[in-house]
Amino acid sequence: METNYGESAFAETSDGTVVHYHQWGEGPYLVWLHGGGPGATGLSNYAKNISAFANYTNIVIDMPRYGLSSKPVINGSLPTILAKYLIEALESIGVKKASFIGNSLGGAVSISIHDLKPELVEKLILMAPGGMQNSELPLSDPLKLMLQAIAGHPSKENIYQFLEHLVFDKKMLTEETKEARYLAAMDPELIESAKQSKFHAESLRPALAKIKSPTLVLWGREDEVLPLKDAFDSFNYIENCEVRIISQCGHWVQVEHPEFFNNAVKEFLA
């Protein structure tokens, strides 16, 4: 299948899990990891951004349990297990070094990839990454809605409510987007697999101090999913870190402010 962003392809891990991705452009490898919200995919998360990076070999991934990738049962740390799958998948297609862009869960998985195999990571771009917030503080209401949906109990109500929390300007969230995300989340195979899974989040703060790769952190000031005030002190643990915060922006920096995002990432990678 062909799209505007290259060929749709699949990589298989040692246990038979299939990872779907699109490869597009030429140059150093740039791996894009989407967030963990119900119905998310690589292309849907980064539709406003990928075209700005034609001078990179872009690997735009559907993480396991999302999009056209396999829906494995997961027992244990969700970021760590997804990271293990993706390391294998990337090795199978010949990626030996790459920069990683990760939003929310994708950010947490990027951190975990660095923790498990630091030599694979050139640079990190983390947008409101999971796992950095203070574990002693309660989860945000939208995060509770997301976890309910991906744990095998999706409904139109909780998915629509969660999506409303992602953006500062609610007008950006179209009915078409909400319906598409809801239909993707209602995949019977995904729901059955989720009900058999016992996955959990984990604090990634111990991993932050081990990050030696140059790191760019982007965050929306009005993020309701992973609020800036809950996680800001985590950046102090990263040795080589630049932080950029943008106002009038929720959890989707790359969607709400694509020009800011694209310019910041291109400048950082250069």
mmCIF file of C-alpha atoms in Angstrom:
data_model
loop_
_atom_site.group_PDB
_atom_site.id
_atom_site.type_symbol
_atom_site.label_atom_id
_atom_site.label_comp_id
_atom_site.label_asym_id
_atom_site.label_seq_id
_atom_site.Cartn_x
_atom_site.Cartn_y
_atom_site.Cartn_z
ATOM 1 C CA MET A 1 0.000 0.000 0.000
ATOM 2 C CA GLU A 2 1.325 3.463 -0.912
ATOM 3 C CA THR A 3 0.598 6.694 0.961
ATOM 4 C CA ASN A 4 1.910 10.236 0.849
ATOM 5 C CA TYR A 5 4.521 9.088 3.340
ATOM 6 C CA GLY A 6 6.098 6.093 1.694
ATOM 7 C CA GLU A 7 5.423 2.420 1.688
ATOM 8 C CA SER A 8 3.431 0.633 4.380
ATOM 9 C CA ALA A 9 5.676 -2.133 5.712
ATOM 10 C CA PHE A 10 5.907 -4.662 8.528
ATOM 11 C CA ALA A 11 8.705 -5.920 10.790
ATOM 12 C CA GLU A 12 8.433 -9.089 12.858
ATOM 13 C CA THR A 13 9.966 -9.697 16.293
ATOM 14 C CA SER A 14 11.276 -13.014 17.630
ATOM 15 C CA ASP A 15 7.942 -13.933 19.246
ATOM 16 C CA GLY A 16 5.985 -13.243 16.055
ATOM 17 C CA THR A 17 4.696 -9.804 17.019
ATOM 18 C CA VAL A 18 4.292 -7.694 13.886
ATOM 19 C CA VAL A 19 5.144 -3.979 13.950
ATOM 20 C CA HIS A 20 3.637 -1.824 11.206
ATOM 21 C CA TYR A 21 5.454 1.285 9.979
ATOM 22 C CA HIS A 22 5.800 3.729 7.113
ATOM 23 C CA GLN A 23 9.227 4.625 5.759
ATOM 24 C CA TRP A 24 9.665 7.923 3.944
ATOM 25 C CA GLY A 25 12.511 10.274 2.955
ATOM 26 C CA GLU A 26 16.287 9.861 2.777
ATOM 27 C CA GLY A 27 19.033 10.611 5.282
ATOM 28 C CA PRO A 28 19.717 9.813 8.953
ATOM 29 C CA TYR A 29 17.070 7.712 10.664
ATOM 30 C CA LEU A 30 14.276 9.522 12.515
ATOM 31 C CA VAL A 31 11.814 7.296 14.407
ATOM 32 C CA TRP A 32 8.356 8.669 15.268
ATOM 33 C CA LEU A 33 6.435 7.142 18.217
ATOM 34 C CA HIS A 34 2.831 8.163 18.831
ATOM 35 C CA GLY A 35 0.948 8.643 22.095
ATOM 36 C CA GLY A 36 -1.021 6.034 23.990
ATOM 37 C CA GLY A 37 -4.532 7.380 23.545
ATOM 38 C CA PRO A 38 -7.180 4.964 22.234
ATOM 39 C CA GLY A 39 -7.143 4.690 18.451
ATOM 40 C CA ALA A 40 -3.773 6.424 17.986
ATOM 41 C CA THR A 41 -1.448 5.631 15.053
ATOM 42 C CA GLY A 42 1.876 6.964 13.879
ATOM 43 C CA LEU A 43 0.544 8.779 10.816
ATOM 44 C CA SER A 44 -2.485 10.251 12.583
ATOM 45 C CA ASN A 45 -0.298 11.660 15.383
ATOM 46 C CA TYR A 46 2.200 13.320 13.048
ATOM 47 C CA ALA A 47 0.247 14.150 9.881
ATOM 48 C CA LYS A 48 1.184 17.857 10.162
ATOM 49 C CA ASN A 49 4.886 17.235 10.682
ATOM 50 C CA ILE A 50 6.403 14.428 8.630
ATOM 51 C CA SER A 51 6.492 16.327 5.335
ATOM 52 C CA ALA A 52 8.944 18.835 6.875
ATOM 53 C CA PHE A 53 11.584 16.123 7.345
ATOM 54 C CA ALA A 54 12.258 14.849 3.820
ATOM 55 C CA ASN A 55 16.025 14.919 4.479
ATOM 56 C CA TYR A 56 15.658 12.117 7.041
ATOM 57 C CA THR A 57 14.709 8.476 6.661
ATOM 58 C CA ASN A 58 11.481 8.629 8.640
ATOM 59 C CA ILE A 59 10.255 5.456 10.334
ATOM 60 C CA VAL A 60 6.697 6.230 11.443
ATOM 61 C CA ILE A 61 5.580 3.392 13.690
ATOM 62 C CA ASP A 62 2.296 1.964 14.912
ATOM 63 C CA MET A 63 3.398 0.612 18.275
ATOM 64 C CA PRO A 64 2.161 -2.875 19.234
ATOM 65 C CA ARG A 65 -1.526 -2.714 20.272
ATOM 66 C CA TYR A 66 -2.122 0.211 17.892
ATOM 67 C CA GLY A 67 -2.957 0.682 14.222
ATOM 68 C CA LEU A 68 -2.012 -2.217 11.948
ATOM 69 C CA SER A 69 0.498 -3.711 14.401
ATOM 70 C CA SER A 70 -0.162 -6.897 16.384
ATOM 71 C CA LYS A 71 -2.266 -6.696 19.544
ATOM 72 C CA PRO A 72 -0.167 -8.771 21.993
ATOM 73 C CA VAL A 73 -1.171 -9.462 25.582
ATOM 74 C CA ILE A 74 1.149 -7.417 27.803
ATOM 75 C CA ASN A 75 1.926 -8.294 31.395
ATOM 76 C CA GLY A 76 4.318 -5.856 33.050
ATOM 77 C CA SER A 77 5.637 -2.375 32.359
ATOM 78 C CA LEU A 78 3.974 -1.043 29.213
ATOM 79 C CA PRO A 79 6.829 1.336 28.171
ATOM 80 C CA THR A 80 9.531 -1.286 28.769
ATOM 81 C CA ILE A 81 7.768 -4.079 26.890
ATOM 82 C CA LEU A 82 6.906 -1.826 23.954
ATOM 83 C CA ALA A 83 10.535 -0.640 23.887
ATOM 84 C CA LYS A 84 11.765 -4.240 23.638
ATOM 85 C CA TYR A 85 9.443 -4.915 20.702
ATOM 86 C CA LEU A 86 10.570 -1.777 18.891
ATOM 87 C CA ILE A 87 14.280 -2.400 19.425
ATOM 88 C CA GLU A 88 13.863 -5.799 17.782
ATOM 89 C CA ALA A 89 11.745 -4.376 14.966
ATOM 90 C CA LEU A 90 14.230 -1.601 14.206
ATOM 91 C CA GLU A 91 17.169 -4.009 14.259
ATOM 92 C CA SER A 92 15.338 -6.287 11.827
ATOM 93 C CA ILE A 93 15.069 -3.476 9.259
ATOM 94 C CA GLY A 94 18.697 -2.437 9.687
ATOM 95 C CA VAL A 95 18.438 0.622 11.937
ATOM 96 C CA LYS A 96 21.613 0.858 14.013
ATOM 97 C CA LYS A 97 21.355 4.512 15.112
ATOM 98 C CA ALA A 98 18.396 6.895 15.099
ATOM 99 C CA SER A 99 16.912 9.969 16.702
ATOM 100 C CA PHE A 100 13.557 9.336 18.374
ATOM 101 C CA ILE A 101 10.494 11.582 18.527
ATOM 102 C CA GLY A 102 7.969 10.461 21.140
ATOM 103 C CA ASN A 103 4.706 11.987 22.324
ATOM 104 C CA SER A 104 3.275 10.970 25.732
ATOM 105 C CA LEU A 105 3.493 7.146 25.835
ATOM 106 C CA GLY A 106 5.796 7.373 22.808
ATOM 107 C CA GLY A 107 8.063 9.607 24.883
ATOM 108 C CA ALA A 108 8.096 7.080 27.709
ATOM 109 C CA VAL A 109 8.928 4.309 25.227
ATOM 110 C CA SER A 110 11.746 6.442 23.764
ATOM 111 C CA ILE A 111 13.222 6.859 27.252
ATOM 112 C CA SER A 112 12.933 3.104 27.811
ATOM 113 C CA ILE A 113 14.646 2.384 24.480
ATOM 114 C CA HIS A 114 17.553 4.567 25.595
ATOM 115 C CA ASP A 115 17.617 2.774 28.947
ATOM 116 C CA LEU A 116 17.718 -0.674 27.302
ATOM 117 C CA LYS A 117 19.972 0.138 24.340
ATOM 118 C CA PRO A 118 21.570 3.610 24.583
ATOM 119 C CA GLU A 119 23.832 3.020 21.578
ATOM 120 C CA LEU A 120 20.713 2.970 19.371
ATOM 121 C CA VAL A 121 19.783 6.559 20.302
ATOM 122 C CA GLU A 122 21.367 9.584 18.623
ATOM 123 C CA LYS A 123 19.024 12.262 20.027
ATOM 124 C CA LEU A 124 15.703 12.319 21.897
ATOM 125 C CA ILE A 125 12.735 14.612 21.260
ATOM 126 C CA LEU A 126 10.167 14.126 24.013
ATOM 127 C CA MET A 127 6.744 15.774 23.991
ATOM 128 C CA ALA A 128 5.067 15.666 27.401
ATOM 129 C CA PRO A 129 6.509 12.176 27.943
ATOM 130 C CA GLY A 130 4.873 9.728 30.307
ATOM 131 C CA GLY A 131 6.771 8.442 33.311
ATOM 132 C CA MET A 132 8.351 11.765 34.284
ATOM 133 C CA GLN A 133 5.678 13.036 36.628
ATOM 134 C CA ASN A 134 5.726 12.665 40.418
ATOM 135 C CA SER A 135 4.314 9.195 41.137
ATOM 136 C CA GLU A 136 3.006 10.386 44.515
ATOM 137 C CA LEU A 137 0.559 12.770 42.844
ATOM 138 C CA PRO A 138 -2.869 11.537 41.640
ATOM 139 C CA LEU A 139 -3.433 10.815 37.957
ATOM 140 C CA SER A 140 -5.135 13.521 35.929
ATOM 141 C CA ASP A 141 -8.787 12.947 34.992
ATOM 142 C CA PRO A 142 -8.038 12.583 31.247
ATOM 143 C CA LEU A 143 -5.283 10.074 31.999
ATOM 144 C CA LYS A 144 -7.782 8.012 33.984
ATOM 145 C CA LEU A 145 -10.148 8.086 30.994
ATOM 146 C CA MET A 146 -7.360 6.948 28.670
ATOM 147 C CA LEU A 147 -6.285 4.098 30.923
ATOM 148 C CA GLN A 148 -9.886 2.894 31.221
ATOM 149 C CA ALA A 149 -10.200 2.793 27.430
ATOM 150 C CA ILE A 150 -6.897 1.031 26.663
ATOM 151 C CA ALA A 151 -7.478 -1.491 29.476
ATOM 152 C CA GLY A 152 -10.315 -3.050 27.477
ATOM 153 C CA HIS A 153 -13.263 -0.885 28.510
ATOM 154 C CA PRO A 154 -13.604 1.725 25.762
ATOM 155 C CA SER A 155 -16.815 3.619 25.214
ATOM 156 C CA LYS A 156 -17.740 6.525 22.989
ATOM 157 C CA GLU A 157 -18.212 8.649 26.099
ATOM 158 C CA ASN A 158 -14.789 8.065 27.674
ATOM 159 C CA ILE A 159 -12.911 8.282 24.356
ATOM 160 C CA TYR A 160 -14.633 11.513 23.319
ATOM 161 C CA GLN A 161 -14.078 13.012 26.779
ATOM 162 C CA PHE A 162 -10.406 12.040 26.704
ATOM 163 C CA LEU A 163 -9.874 13.556 23.249
ATOM 164 C CA GLU A 164 -11.488 16.820 24.377
ATOM 165 C CA HIS A 165 -8.707 17.164 26.962
ATOM 166 C CA LEU A 166 -5.898 16.836 24.404
ATOM 167 C CA VAL A 167 -6.120 20.295 22.862
ATOM 168 C CA PHE A 168 -6.285 23.865 24.153
ATOM 169 C CA ASP A 169 -8.540 25.025 21.323
ATOM 170 C CA LYS A 170 -11.410 22.520 21.276
ATOM 171 C CA LYS A 171 -12.412 23.668 17.780
ATOM 172 C CA MET A 172 -9.359 21.856 16.411
ATOM 173 C CA LEU A 173 -10.850 18.507 17.364
ATOM 174 C CA THR A 174 -13.245 17.551 14.583
ATOM 175 C CA GLU A 175 -16.099 15.069 14.814
ATOM 176 C CA GLU A 176 -14.377 13.087 12.058
ATOM 177 C CA THR A 177 -11.219 12.736 14.191
ATOM 178 C CA LYS A 178 -13.171 11.698 17.278
ATOM 179 C CA GLU A 179 -15.221 9.135 15.365
ATOM 180 C CA ALA A 180 -12.130 7.651 13.679
ATOM 181 C CA ARG A 181 -10.341 7.270 17.006
ATOM 182 C CA TYR A 182 -13.428 5.692 18.590
ATOM 183 C CA LEU A 183 -13.862 3.142 15.781
ATOM 184 C CA ALA A 184 -10.168 2.178 15.935
ATOM 185 C CA ALA A 185 -10.375 1.695 19.700
ATOM 186 C CA MET A 186 -13.367 -0.651 19.342
ATOM 187 C CA ASP A 187 -11.306 -3.323 17.533
ATOM 188 C CA PRO A 188 -12.544 -6.614 19.100
ATOM 189 C CA GLU A 189 -9.059 -8.181 18.990
ATOM 190 C CA LEU A 190 -7.600 -5.206 20.834
ATOM 191 C CA ILE A 191 -10.318 -5.224 23.489
ATOM 192 C CA GLU A 192 -9.958 -8.963 24.141
ATOM 193 C CA SER A 193 -6.168 -8.672 24.368
ATOM 194 C CA ALA A 194 -6.455 -5.712 26.753
ATOM 195 C CA LYS A 195 -8.745 -7.646 29.074
ATOM 196 C CA GLN A 196 -6.132 -10.419 29.293
ATOM 197 C CA SER A 197 -3.282 -7.959 29.920
ATOM 198 C CA LYS A 198 -1.970 -6.678 33.219
ATOM 199 C CA PHE A 199 0.207 -3.836 32.080
ATOM 200 C CA HIS A 200 1.196 -0.907 34.214
ATOM 201 C CA ALA A 201 3.053 2.357 33.979
ATOM 202 C CA GLU A 202 6.292 2.941 35.831
ATOM 203 C CA SER A 203 8.355 5.858 37.037
ATOM 204 C CA LEU A 204 11.111 6.526 34.528
ATOM 205 C CA ARG A 205 12.915 9.016 36.731
ATOM 206 C CA PRO A 206 15.777 6.573 37.495
ATOM 207 C CA ALA A 207 16.342 6.234 33.732
ATOM 208 C CA LEU A 208 16.577 9.988 33.183
ATOM 209 C CA ALA A 209 19.929 10.375 34.915
ATOM 210 C CA LYS A 210 21.391 7.793 32.539
ATOM 211 C CA ILE A 211 20.422 9.732 29.417
ATOM 212 C CA LYS A 212 23.571 11.018 27.725
ATOM 213 C CA SER A 213 22.017 11.685 24.310
ATOM 214 C CA PRO A 214 21.106 15.333 23.616
ATOM 215 C CA THR A 215 17.444 15.736 24.561
ATOM 216 C CA LEU A 216 14.771 18.240 23.568
ATOM 217 C CA VAL A 217 11.621 18.380 25.711
ATOM 218 C CA LEU A 218 8.506 20.106 24.348
ATOM 219 C CA TRP A 219 5.439 20.812 26.462
ATOM 220 C CA GLY A 220 2.166 22.688 26.140
ATOM 221 C CA ARG A 221 1.609 25.065 29.035
ATOM 222 C CA GLU A 222 -2.073 24.133 29.272
ATOM 223 C CA ASP A 223 -1.561 20.345 29.063
ATOM 224 C CA GLU A 224 -4.376 18.681 31.012
ATOM 225 C CA VAL A 225 -3.208 15.083 30.486
ATOM 226 C CA LEU A 226 0.319 15.350 31.887
ATOM 227 C CA PRO A 227 0.386 18.824 33.456
ATOM 228 C CA LEU A 228 3.651 20.721 33.278
ATOM 229 C CA LYS A 229 3.587 21.494 37.009
ATOM 230 C CA ASP A 230 3.617 17.777 37.855
ATOM 231 C CA ALA A 231 6.689 16.936 35.798
ATOM 232 C CA PHE A 232 8.908 20.000 35.372
ATOM 233 C CA ASP A 233 11.478 19.058 38.021
ATOM 234 C CA SER A 234 12.175 15.793 36.196
ATOM 235 C CA PHE A 235 14.105 17.673 33.514
ATOM 236 C CA ASN A 236 16.793 18.423 36.078
ATOM 237 C CA TYR A 237 17.813 14.761 35.951
ATOM 238 C CA ILE A 238 18.735 14.823 32.246
ATOM 239 C CA GLU A 239 22.342 15.831 31.685
ATOM 240 C CA ASN A 240 22.069 17.453 28.250
ATOM 241 C CA CYS A 241 18.542 18.807 27.988
ATOM 242 C CA GLU A 242 16.760 21.724 26.350
ATOM 243 C CA VAL A 243 13.165 22.524 27.345
ATOM 244 C CA ARG A 244 10.706 24.529 25.250
ATOM 245 C CA ILE A 245 7.256 25.409 26.564
ATOM 246 C CA ILE A 246 4.531 26.944 24.416
ATOM 247 C CA SER A 247 1.407 28.717 25.634
ATOM 248 C CA GLN A 248 -2.149 28.162 24.430
ATOM 249 C CA CYS A 249 -1.298 24.513 23.887
ATOM 250 C CA GLY A 250 -2.478 21.259 25.418
ATOM 251 C CA HIS A 251 -1.041 17.755 25.087
ATOM 252 C CA TRP A 252 -0.588 17.799 21.294
ATOM 253 C CA VAL A 253 2.221 20.275 20.594
ATOM 254 C CA GLN A 254 2.823 18.782 17.139
ATOM 255 C CA VAL A 255 -0.851 19.116 16.184
ATOM 256 C CA GLU A 256 -1.740 22.442 17.791
ATOM 257 C CA HIS A 257 1.462 24.295 16.866
ATOM 258 C CA PRO A 258 3.023 22.359 13.969
ATOM 259 C CA GLU A 259 5.222 25.228 12.734
ATOM 260 C CA PHE A 260 6.691 25.734 16.222
ATOM 261 C CA PHE A 261 7.206 21.987 16.574
ATOM 262 C CA ASN A 262 8.751 21.454 13.142
ATOM 263 C CA ASN A 263 11.135 24.401 13.467
ATOM 264 C CA ALA A 264 12.203 23.455 17.002
ATOM 265 C CA VAL A 265 12.885 19.832 16.036
ATOM 266 C CA LYS A 266 14.739 20.710 12.814
ATOM 267 C CA GLU A 267 16.918 23.227 14.662
ATOM 268 C CA PHE A 268 17.654 20.713 17.415
ATOM 269 C CA LEU A 269 18.504 17.881 15.029
ATOM 270 C CA ALA A 270 20.767 20.150 12.977
#
